[in-house]
PDB file of C-alpha atoms in Angstrom:
ATOM      1  CA  MET A   1      -0.133  -0.024  -0.120  1.00  0.00           C
ATOM      2  CA  ILE A   2       1.374   3.367  -0.949  1.00  0.00           C
ATOM      3  CA  LEU A   3       1.075   5.643   2.103  1.00  0.00           C
ATOM      4  CA  MET A   4       1.668   9.103   0.600  1.00  0.00           C
ATOM      5  CA  ASP A   5      -0.455  11.454  -1.144  1.00  0.00           C
ATOM      6  CA  LEU A   6       0.298  11.253  -4.521  1.00  0.00           C
ATOM      7  CA  PHE A   7      -1.336  13.370  -7.392  1.00  0.00           C
ATOM      8  CA  VAL A   8      -0.153  14.220 -10.827  1.00  0.00           C
ATOM      9  CA  CYS A   9       1.179  18.046 -10.728  1.00  0.00           C
ATOM     10  CA  VAL A  10       1.732  19.056 -14.211  1.00  0.00           C
ATOM     11  CA  SER A  11       2.303  22.631 -13.231  1.00  0.00           C
ATOM     12  CA  SER A  12       5.708  21.460 -11.208  1.00  0.00           C
ATOM     13  CA  GLN A  13       6.833  19.126 -13.815  1.00  0.00           C
ATOM     14  CA  PRO A  14       9.579  21.661 -15.807  1.00  0.00           C
ATOM     15  CA  PHE A  15       8.815  19.852 -19.363  1.00  0.00           C
ATOM     16  CA  GLY A  16       5.132  20.434 -18.647  1.00  0.00           C
ATOM     17  CA  GLN A  17       4.273  16.669 -19.184  1.00  0.00           C
ATOM     18  CA  VAL A  18       3.356  13.613 -17.146  1.00  0.00           C
ATOM     19  CA  PRO A  19       4.399  11.990 -15.207  1.00  0.00           C
ATOM     20  CA  ALA A  20       4.646  14.167 -12.147  1.00  0.00           C
ATOM     21  CA  LEU A  21       4.523  13.266  -8.673  1.00  0.00           C
ATOM     22  CA  GLN A  22       3.858  15.519  -5.248  1.00  0.00           C
ATOM     23  CA  ASP A  23       4.808  13.747  -2.040  1.00  0.00           C
ATOM     24  CA  GLY A  24       4.879  16.364   0.522  1.00  0.00           C
ATOM     25  CA  ASP A  25       7.140  19.091  -0.493  1.00  0.00           C
ATOM     26  CA  LEU A  26       8.953  16.512  -2.817  1.00  0.00           C
ATOM     27  CA  VAL A  27       8.014  16.962  -6.708  1.00  0.00           C
ATOM     28  CA  LEU A  28       9.358  14.294  -8.575  1.00  0.00           C
ATOM     29  CA  PHE A  29       9.061  13.633 -12.298  1.00  0.00           C
ATOM     30  CA  GLU A  30      10.147  11.234 -14.957  1.00  0.00           C
ATOM     31  CA  SER A  31       8.593   7.746 -14.618  1.00  0.00           C
ATOM     32  CA  ARG A  32      11.817   5.791 -13.539  1.00  0.00           C
ATOM     33  CA  ALA A  33      12.693   8.158 -10.919  1.00  0.00           C
ATOM     34  CA  ILE A  34       9.164   8.428  -9.589  1.00  0.00           C
ATOM     35  CA  SER A  35       8.971   4.592  -9.780  1.00  0.00           C
ATOM     36  CA  ARG A  36      11.922   4.183  -7.540  1.00  0.00           C
ATOM     37  CA  TYR A  37      11.017   6.702  -5.627  1.00  0.00           C
ATOM     38  CA  VAL A  38       7.608   5.177  -4.714  1.00  0.00           C
ATOM     39  CA  LEU A  39       9.378   1.449  -4.185  1.00  0.00           C
ATOM     40  CA  ARG A  40      12.201   2.940  -1.621  1.00  0.00           C
ATOM     41  CA  LYS A  41       9.689   4.379   0.557  1.00  0.00           C
ATOM     42  CA  ASN A  42       7.424   1.384   0.668  1.00  0.00           C
ATOM     43  CA  SER A  43      10.439  -0.685   1.161  1.00  0.00           C
ATOM     44  CA  SER A  44       9.945  -2.850  -1.874  1.00  0.00           C
ATOM     45  CA  GLU A  45      12.510  -5.789  -3.052  1.00  0.00           C
ATOM     46  CA  LEU A  46      12.084  -4.990  -6.547  1.00  0.00           C
ATOM     47  CA  LEU A  47      15.182  -2.787  -6.670  1.00  0.00           C
ATOM     48  CA  LYS A  48      17.058  -5.635  -4.435  1.00  0.00           C
ATOM     49  CA  GLU A  49      18.749  -2.728  -2.373  1.00  0.00           C
ATOM     50  CA  GLY A  50      19.469  -5.378   0.269  1.00  0.00           C
ATOM     51  CA  SER A  51      22.436  -6.517  -2.043  1.00  0.00           C
ATOM     52  CA  LEU A  52      24.833  -4.298  -3.721  1.00  0.00           C
ATOM     53  CA  GLY A  53      25.456  -6.478  -6.832  1.00  0.00           C
ATOM     54  CA  ASP A  54      21.733  -7.397  -7.091  1.00  0.00           C
ATOM     55  CA  SER A  55      20.901  -3.687  -6.872  1.00  0.00           C
ATOM     56  CA  ALA A  56      23.436  -3.004  -9.638  1.00  0.00           C
ATOM     57  CA  ARG A  57      22.109  -5.565 -11.958  1.00  0.00           C
ATOM     58  CA  VAL A  58      18.697  -4.002 -11.664  1.00  0.00           C
ATOM     59  CA  ASP A  59      20.257  -0.390 -12.601  1.00  0.00           C
ATOM     60  CA  VAL A  60      22.148  -2.197 -15.749  1.00  0.00           C
ATOM     61  CA  TRP A  61      18.980  -3.695 -16.875  1.00  0.00           C
ATOM     62  CA  LEU A  62      16.575  -0.796 -16.083  1.00  0.00           C
ATOM     63  CA  GLU A  63      19.301   1.472 -18.290  1.00  0.00           C
ATOM     64  CA  VAL A  64      19.025  -1.046 -20.872  1.00  0.00           C
ATOM     65  CA  GLU A  65      15.198  -0.727 -20.855  1.00  0.00           C
ATOM     66  CA  SER A  66      15.555   3.000 -21.178  1.00  0.00           C
ATOM     67  CA  HIS A  67      18.135   2.879 -24.050  1.00  0.00           C
ATOM     68  CA  HIS A  68      17.962  -0.091 -25.839  1.00  0.00           C
ATOM     69  CA  PHE A  69      13.920  -1.216 -25.537  1.00  0.00           C
ATOM     70  CA  ASP A  70      12.085   1.765 -25.046  1.00  0.00           C
ATOM     71  CA  ARG A  71      13.143   3.889 -27.535  1.00  0.00           C
ATOM     72  CA  PRO A  72      12.790   1.417 -30.509  1.00  0.00           C
ATOM     73  CA  MET A  73       9.503   0.732 -29.234  1.00  0.00           C
ATOM     74  CA  ALA A  74       8.220   4.093 -28.800  1.00  0.00           C
ATOM     75  CA  VAL A  75       8.480   4.328 -32.763  1.00  0.00           C
ATOM     76  CA  ILE A  76       6.684   1.262 -33.180  1.00  0.00           C
ATOM     77  CA  ILE A  77       3.922   2.151 -31.286  1.00  0.00           C
ATOM     78  CA  TYR A  78       3.583   5.458 -32.429  1.00  0.00           C
ATOM     79  CA  GLN A  79       3.899   4.514 -36.040  1.00  0.00           C
ATOM     80  CA  CYS A  80       1.715   1.417 -35.686  1.00  0.00           C
ATOM     81  CA  LEU A  81      -1.028   2.695 -33.155  1.00  0.00           C
ATOM     82  CA  VAL A  82      -1.039   6.214 -32.317  1.00  0.00           C
ATOM     83  CA  LEU A  83      -0.274   7.594 -35.782  1.00  0.00           C
ATOM     84  CA  PRO A  84      -3.073   5.984 -37.709  1.00  0.00           C
ATOM     85  CA  VAL A  85      -5.585   5.465 -34.598  1.00  0.00           C
ATOM     86  CA  TYR A  86      -5.442   9.020 -33.294  1.00  0.00           C
ATOM     87  CA  PHE A  87      -4.281  10.985 -36.295  1.00  0.00           C
ATOM     88  CA  GLY A  88      -5.832   9.332 -39.088  1.00  0.00           C
ATOM     89  CA  GLY A  89      -2.129   9.016 -40.543  1.00  0.00           C
ATOM     90  CA  LYS A  90      -0.225   5.915 -42.746  1.00  0.00           C
ATOM     91  CA  THR A  91       2.567   4.174 -40.748  1.00  0.00           C
ATOM     92  CA  ASP A  92       5.945   4.593 -42.381  1.00  0.00           C
ATOM     93  CA  GLU A  93       6.813   0.856 -42.625  1.00  0.00           C
ATOM     94  CA  LYS A  94      10.759   1.817 -43.107  1.00  0.00           C
ATOM     95  CA  ILE A  95      10.957   3.445 -39.743  1.00  0.00           C
ATOM     96  CA  VAL A  96       8.692   0.577 -38.223  1.00  0.00           C
ATOM     97  CA  GLU A  97      10.998  -2.007 -39.757  1.00  0.00           C
ATOM     98  CA  GLU A  98      14.237  -0.196 -38.674  1.00  0.00           C
ATOM     99  CA  ASN A  99      13.387   0.031 -35.373  1.00  0.00           C
ATOM    100  CA  LEU A 100      12.115  -3.364 -35.778  1.00  0.00           C
ATOM    101  CA  GLU A 101      15.476  -4.591 -36.450  1.00  0.00           C
ATOM    102  CA  THR A 102      16.828  -2.284 -33.357  1.00  0.00           C
ATOM    103  CA  LEU A 103      14.661  -4.591 -31.148  1.00  0.00           C
ATOM    104  CA  ARG A 104      15.607  -7.790 -32.596  1.00  0.00           C
ATOM    105  CA  LYS A 105      19.344  -6.683 -31.510  1.00  0.00           C
ATOM    106  CA  THR A 106      17.879  -6.035 -28.023  1.00  0.00           C
ATOM    107  CA  PHE A 107      15.621  -8.921 -27.985  1.00  0.00           C
ATOM    108  CA  ARG A 108      18.777 -11.123 -28.880  1.00  0.00           C
ATOM    109  CA  VAL A 109      20.745  -9.907 -26.126  1.00  0.00           C
ATOM    110  CA  TYR A 110      17.502 -10.366 -24.079  1.00  0.00           C
ATOM    111  CA  GLU A 111      17.135 -13.908 -25.140  1.00  0.00           C
ATOM    112  CA  ASP A 112      21.189 -14.872 -24.052  1.00  0.00           C
ATOM    113  CA  ARG A 113      20.477 -13.133 -20.945  1.00  0.00           C
ATOM    114  CA  LEU A 114      17.577 -15.081 -19.783  1.00  0.00           C
ATOM    115  CA  SER A 115      19.011 -18.619 -20.977  1.00  0.00           C
ATOM    116  CA  ARG A 116      20.965 -17.734 -17.842  1.00  0.00           C
ATOM    117  CA  SER A 117      18.470 -16.190 -15.362  1.00  0.00           C
ATOM    118  CA  THR A 118      14.990 -16.143 -15.032  1.00  0.00           C
ATOM    119  CA  TYR A 119      14.611 -12.844 -14.756  1.00  0.00           C
ATOM    120  CA  LEU A 120      17.034  -9.876 -16.620  1.00  0.00           C
ATOM    121  CA  ALA A 121      18.891  -8.965 -13.151  1.00  0.00           C
ATOM    122  CA  GLY A 122      18.652 -12.633 -11.841  1.00  0.00           C
ATOM    123  CA  ASP A 123      16.537 -15.368 -10.736  1.00  0.00           C
ATOM    124  CA  PHE A 124      14.227 -12.654  -9.051  1.00  0.00           C
ATOM    125  CA  ILE A 125      11.778 -10.660 -10.667  1.00  0.00           C
ATOM    126  CA  SER A 126      12.467  -6.396 -10.431  1.00  0.00           C
ATOM    127  CA  LEU A 127      11.483  -3.044 -11.444  1.00  0.00           C
ATOM    128  CA  ALA A 128      13.819  -4.201 -14.606  1.00  0.00           C
ATOM    129  CA  ASP A 129      11.261  -6.816 -15.774  1.00  0.00           C
ATOM    130  CA  LEU A 130       8.414  -4.932 -14.939  1.00  0.00           C
ATOM    131  CA  SER A 131       9.224  -1.460 -16.176  1.00  0.00           C
ATOM    132  CA  HIS A 132       8.897  -3.471 -19.691  1.00  0.00           C
ATOM    133  CA  PHE A 133       5.763  -4.717 -19.538  1.00  0.00           C
ATOM    134  CA  PRO A 134       3.718  -1.596 -20.506  1.00  0.00           C
ATOM    135  CA  THR A 135       5.478  -1.185 -23.514  1.00  0.00           C
ATOM    136  CA  ALA A 136       5.485  -5.030 -24.043  1.00  0.00           C
ATOM    137  CA  TYR A 137       1.776  -4.780 -23.797  1.00  0.00           C
ATOM    138  CA  TYR A 138       1.255  -2.617 -26.480  1.00  0.00           C
ATOM    139  CA  LEU A 139       3.824  -4.665 -28.612  1.00  0.00           C
ATOM    140  CA  LEU A 140       1.512  -7.283 -28.871  1.00  0.00           C
ATOM    141  CA  ALA A 141      -1.493  -4.817 -30.349  1.00  0.00           C
ATOM    142  CA  THR A 142       0.751  -4.280 -33.365  1.00  0.00           C
ATOM    143  CA  PRO A 143       0.985  -6.100 -36.227  1.00  0.00           C
ATOM    144  CA  HIS A 144       4.519  -7.301 -35.452  1.00  0.00           C
ATOM    145  CA  ALA A 145       3.326  -9.180 -32.187  1.00  0.00           C
ATOM    146  CA  GLY A 146       4.809 -12.561 -33.917  1.00  0.00           C
ATOM    147  CA  MET A 147       8.534 -11.233 -33.843  1.00  0.00           C
ATOM    148  CA  LEU A 148       8.318 -12.473 -30.160  1.00  0.00           C
ATOM    149  CA  ASP A 149       8.372 -16.121 -31.666  1.00  0.00           C
ATOM    150  CA  GLU A 150      11.952 -15.887 -32.917  1.00  0.00           C
ATOM    151  CA  PHE A 151      13.020 -15.196 -29.341  1.00  0.00           C
ATOM    152  CA  PRO A 152      11.099 -18.108 -27.229  1.00  0.00           C
ATOM    153  CA  ARG A 153      12.669 -17.046 -23.787  1.00  0.00           C
ATOM    154  CA  VAL A 154      11.728 -13.127 -24.507  1.00  0.00           C
ATOM    155  CA  LYS A 155       8.389 -14.222 -25.188  1.00  0.00           C
ATOM    156  CA  ALA A 156       7.892 -16.707 -22.221  1.00  0.00           C
ATOM    157  CA  TRP A 157       9.347 -13.888 -20.090  1.00  0.00           C
ATOM    158  CA  ILE A 158       6.955 -11.243 -21.149  1.00  0.00           C
ATOM    159  CA  ASP A 159       4.070 -13.998 -21.123  1.00  0.00           C
ATOM    160  CA  GLY A 160       5.136 -14.354 -17.690  1.00  0.00           C
ATOM    161  CA  MET A 161       5.028 -10.637 -16.715  1.00  0.00           C
ATOM    162  CA  LEU A 162       1.739 -10.144 -17.906  1.00  0.00           C
ATOM    163  CA  ALA A 163       0.050 -12.949 -16.185  1.00  0.00           C
ATOM    164  CA  ARG A 164       1.131 -11.586 -12.501  1.00  0.00           C
ATOM    165  CA  PRO A 165      -2.299 -10.590 -10.765  1.00  0.00           C
ATOM    166  CA  ALA A 166      -0.817  -7.022 -10.429  1.00  0.00           C
ATOM    167  CA  VAL A 167       0.291  -6.597 -13.928  1.00  0.00           C
ATOM    168  CA  ILE A 168      -2.991  -7.772 -14.584  1.00  0.00           C
ATOM    169  CA  LYS A 169      -4.747  -4.866 -12.631  1.00  0.00           C
ATOM    170  CA  VAL A 170      -2.577  -2.261 -14.466  1.00  0.00           C
ATOM    171  CA  ILE A 171      -3.693  -3.523 -17.809  1.00  0.00           C
ATOM    172  CA  GLU A 172      -7.209  -3.036 -16.950  1.00  0.00           C
ATOM    173  CA  MET A 173      -6.700   0.426 -15.878  1.00  0.00           C
ATOM    174  CA  MET A 174      -4.766   0.857 -19.092  1.00  0.00           C
ATOM    175  CA  LYS A 175      -7.835  -0.449 -20.848  1.00  0.00           C
ATOM    176  CA  ALA A 176     -10.340   1.629 -18.746  1.00  0.00           C
ATOM    177  CA  SER A 177      -8.521   5.148 -19.502  1.00  0.00           C
ATOM    178  CA  ALA A 178      -7.927   4.630 -23.109  1.00  0.00           C
TER     179      ALA A 178
END
């Protein structure tokens, strides 16, 4: 249970975007920083801060998610879902293919990592894994969901995350707000 007064405070966000969080006098922005703060405040094990090595691995895979997964996925989601659905635009297949190739490179690294551990940072679920699920969920809504068949460990890892009770609740909230 989150024990703080949370609310979106766009006017306090220097870039004028969501997410933003205010907890008393503290104002935070950027989703990864907010996630880490909430987890630390609530003594979550998802950061593995009790072990320097485990915590460092969580940090590494959070960086990988930010730089090598989220970036190509943002373009794919925009081109395949946002542009045609919300703006009536046409998907640029060349841009999508370029980003799918970048994503394949990332998934090859993930496939190798998941051949040696259950989750990205080790044999424990962490924020590094869960931070992937919203974007991975949207990948499944694109015509390119089948690319996961090339990466059976990645596919099983994503399927496992999407089957978690807390993730199912968040997906239901995502659907309700769409």
